[in-house]
């Protein structure tokens, strides 16, 4: 929960919903259908919370040989990065020379919509498998670099059952959705890690993983070597999700470039969120997590939000979709004086949790 002071200083920004239709980063490609299935629900929840929405932006991965997932992802990621950079307000080519292929793509596409882009919307990216995160946060880092004239690394709160911190050298599955955090920290395949010609869009000292419980030794070793704080599921159970998310936010929001939140729906228990690409038993308590994220949109240092890995084919009675919609209603809900504001209460009601 953010302070009243942060709330008061928040300049309202238009929300830009970006659908990242990417599924080839995972072994099962069903998350590609996630954004289209979720967006009507999420848009309704956001409108109900009083948000004006910029026209929705859809970006899809192109069909590619099914046997080369990394190529598919590496093709998709710069396009998503360009869209996010534009939404977040990176200036167009006329005002600054492009520093990279990604920024030049961004510049070209942003000029058409320059007035909206200059205002700087708040990107809300809906995946897609989690490899889309490389595009989301690289694009955000580009927008921040353009605005500040310097490459300021971002902080990132990574809420997930997995660490997603493999490089191709340590991954057993070879699936890119197990690699995005490593890439954003500057490690692994240069097509992802050095997108736009530079590495380290996210700073290791300002990156935090919350809820991890399913991972392999190689990725855990990488995060330990880099000094990334990992608050695993055991620690969350011991300390409570609210305290853990508050700590994570404290670490991330001190980053020079501001911070983002990337939330994988598999962070929740498969009983609460069955419609995900890679379910892992255990998980964050739904009600407490939704409450802990209430009103976060108004944190002035929060640059964007990402929700990923919804697989509609595996959902049961729309349980996961309703959870996602309640979560978004809470994050983007109106601030109230108490931590149990209308956003959080409405969110709980929407997932059948009562008040
Ligand atoms: N974004 C996700 N669902 N990632 C799951 C990754 C699972 C496993 N660690 C792998 O690398 O294949």
mmCIF file with all atom_site columns, C-alpha atoms and ligand atoms in Angstrom, residues 27 129-131 158 160 162-164 166 171-175 177-180 214-216 219 264 266 277-278 308-309, ligand 1:
data_model
loop_
_atom_site.group_PDB
_atom_site.id
_atom_site.type_symbol
_atom_site.label_atom_id
_atom_site.label_alt_id
_atom_site.label_comp_id
_atom_site.label_asym_id
_atom_site.label_entity_id
_atom_site.label_seq_id
_atom_site.pdbx_PDB_ins_code
_atom_site.Cartn_x
_atom_site.Cartn_y
_atom_site.Cartn_z
_atom_site.occupancy
_atom_site.B_iso_or_equiv
_atom_site.pdbx_formal_charge
_atom_site.auth_seq_id
_atom_site.auth_comp_id
_atom_site.auth_asym_id
_atom_site.auth_atom_id
_atom_site.pdbx_PDB_model_num
ATOM   1  C CA . UNK A 1 27  ? 6.805  -25.498 -24.411 1.00 0.00 ? 27  UNK A CA 1
ATOM   2  C CA . UNK A 1 129 ? 4.110  -16.252 -22.160 1.00 0.00 ? 129 UNK A CA 1
ATOM   3  C CA . UNK A 1 130 ? 6.615  -14.612 -19.854 1.00 0.00 ? 130 UNK A CA 1
ATOM   4  C CA . UNK A 1 131 ? 9.330  -14.169 -22.475 1.00 0.00 ? 131 UNK A CA 1
ATOM   5  C CA . UNK A 1 158 ? 9.073  -10.305 -10.362 1.00 0.00 ? 158 UNK A CA 1
ATOM   6  C CA . UNK A 1 160 ? 6.284  -15.683 -10.002 1.00 0.00 ? 160 UNK A CA 1
ATOM   7  C CA . UNK A 1 162 ? 9.623  -19.542 -11.144 1.00 0.00 ? 162 UNK A CA 1
ATOM   8  C CA . UNK A 1 163 ? 12.873 -17.613 -11.280 1.00 0.00 ? 163 UNK A CA 1
ATOM   9  C CA . UNK A 1 164 ? 12.850 -17.336 -15.098 1.00 0.00 ? 164 UNK A CA 1
ATOM   10 C CA . UNK A 1 166 ? 18.097 -19.270 -17.127 1.00 0.00 ? 166 UNK A CA 1
ATOM   11 C CA . UNK A 1 171 ? 18.108 -24.168 -19.274 1.00 0.00 ? 171 UNK A CA 1
ATOM   12 C CA . UNK A 1 172 ? 16.995 -27.792 -19.353 1.00 0.00 ? 172 UNK A CA 1
ATOM   13 C CA . UNK A 1 173 ? 13.891 -27.061 -21.425 1.00 0.00 ? 173 UNK A CA 1
ATOM   14 C CA . UNK A 1 174 ? 15.422 -24.477 -23.763 1.00 0.00 ? 174 UNK A CA 1
ATOM   15 C CA . UNK A 1 175 ? 12.185 -22.492 -23.411 1.00 0.00 ? 175 UNK A CA 1
ATOM   16 C CA . UNK A 1 177 ? 9.953  -18.046 -21.021 1.00 0.00 ? 177 UNK A CA 1
ATOM   17 C CA . UNK A 1 178 ? 12.358 -19.504 -18.458 1.00 0.00 ? 178 UNK A CA 1
ATOM   18 C CA . UNK A 1 179 ? 14.966 -16.855 -19.368 1.00 0.00 ? 179 UNK A CA 1
ATOM   19 C CA . UNK A 1 180 ? 13.523 -13.310 -19.380 1.00 0.00 ? 180 UNK A CA 1
ATOM   20 C CA . UNK A 1 214 ? 9.925  -24.154 -8.776  1.00 0.00 ? 214 UNK A CA 1
ATOM   21 C CA . UNK A 1 215 ? 13.361 -23.614 -10.225 1.00 0.00 ? 215 UNK A CA 1
ATOM   22 C CA . UNK A 1 216 ? 16.610 -25.238 -11.274 1.00 0.00 ? 216 UNK A CA 1
ATOM   23 C CA . UNK A 1 219 ? 19.238 -20.068 -12.525 1.00 0.00 ? 219 UNK A CA 1
ATOM   24 C CA . UNK A 1 264 ? 3.014  -14.284 -13.596 1.00 0.00 ? 264 UNK A CA 1
ATOM   25 C CA . UNK A 1 266 ? 1.384  -19.034 -11.815 1.00 0.00 ? 266 UNK A CA 1
ATOM   26 C CA . UNK A 1 277 ? 1.179  -22.260 -18.704 1.00 0.00 ? 277 UNK A CA 1
ATOM   27 C CA . UNK A 1 278 ? 3.337  -23.805 -15.972 1.00 0.00 ? 278 UNK A CA 1
ATOM   28 C CA . UNK A 1 308 ? 1.436  -12.858 -18.013 1.00 0.00 ? 308 UNK A CA 1
ATOM   29 C CA . UNK A 1 309 ? 0.988  -16.585 -18.649 1.00 0.00 ? 309 UNK A CA 1
HETATM 30 N N1 . LIG B 2 .   ? 7.456  -18.246 -17.327 1.00 0.00 ? 1   LIG B N1 1
HETATM 31 C C1 . LIG B 2 .   ? 7.361  -19.484 -16.917 1.00 0.00 ? 1   LIG B C1 1
HETATM 32 N N2 . LIG B 2 .   ? 6.215  -20.061 -16.754 1.00 0.00 ? 1   LIG B N2 1
HETATM 33 N N3 . LIG B 2 .   ? 8.507  -20.157 -16.748 1.00 0.00 ? 1   LIG B N3 1
HETATM 34 C C2 . LIG B 2 .   ? 8.588  -21.516 -16.394 1.00 0.00 ? 1   LIG B C2 1
HETATM 35 C C3 . LIG B 2 .   ? 9.985  -22.036 -16.526 1.00 0.00 ? 1   LIG B C3 1
HETATM 36 C C4 . LIG B 2 .   ? 10.076 -23.475 -16.148 1.00 0.00 ? 1   LIG B C4 1
HETATM 37 C C5 . LIG B 2 .   ? 11.488 -24.042 -16.160 1.00 0.00 ? 1   LIG B C5 1
HETATM 38 N N4 . LIG B 2 .   ? 12.290 -23.457 -15.141 1.00 0.00 ? 1   LIG B N4 1
HETATM 39 C C6 . LIG B 2 .   ? 12.118 -23.851 -17.525 1.00 0.00 ? 1   LIG B C6 1
HETATM 40 O O1 . LIG B 2 .   ? 13.033 -23.088 -17.643 1.00 0.00 ? 1   LIG B O1 1
HETATM 41 O O2 . LIG B 2 .   ? 11.673 -24.449 -18.471 1.00 0.00 ? 1   LIG B O2 1
#
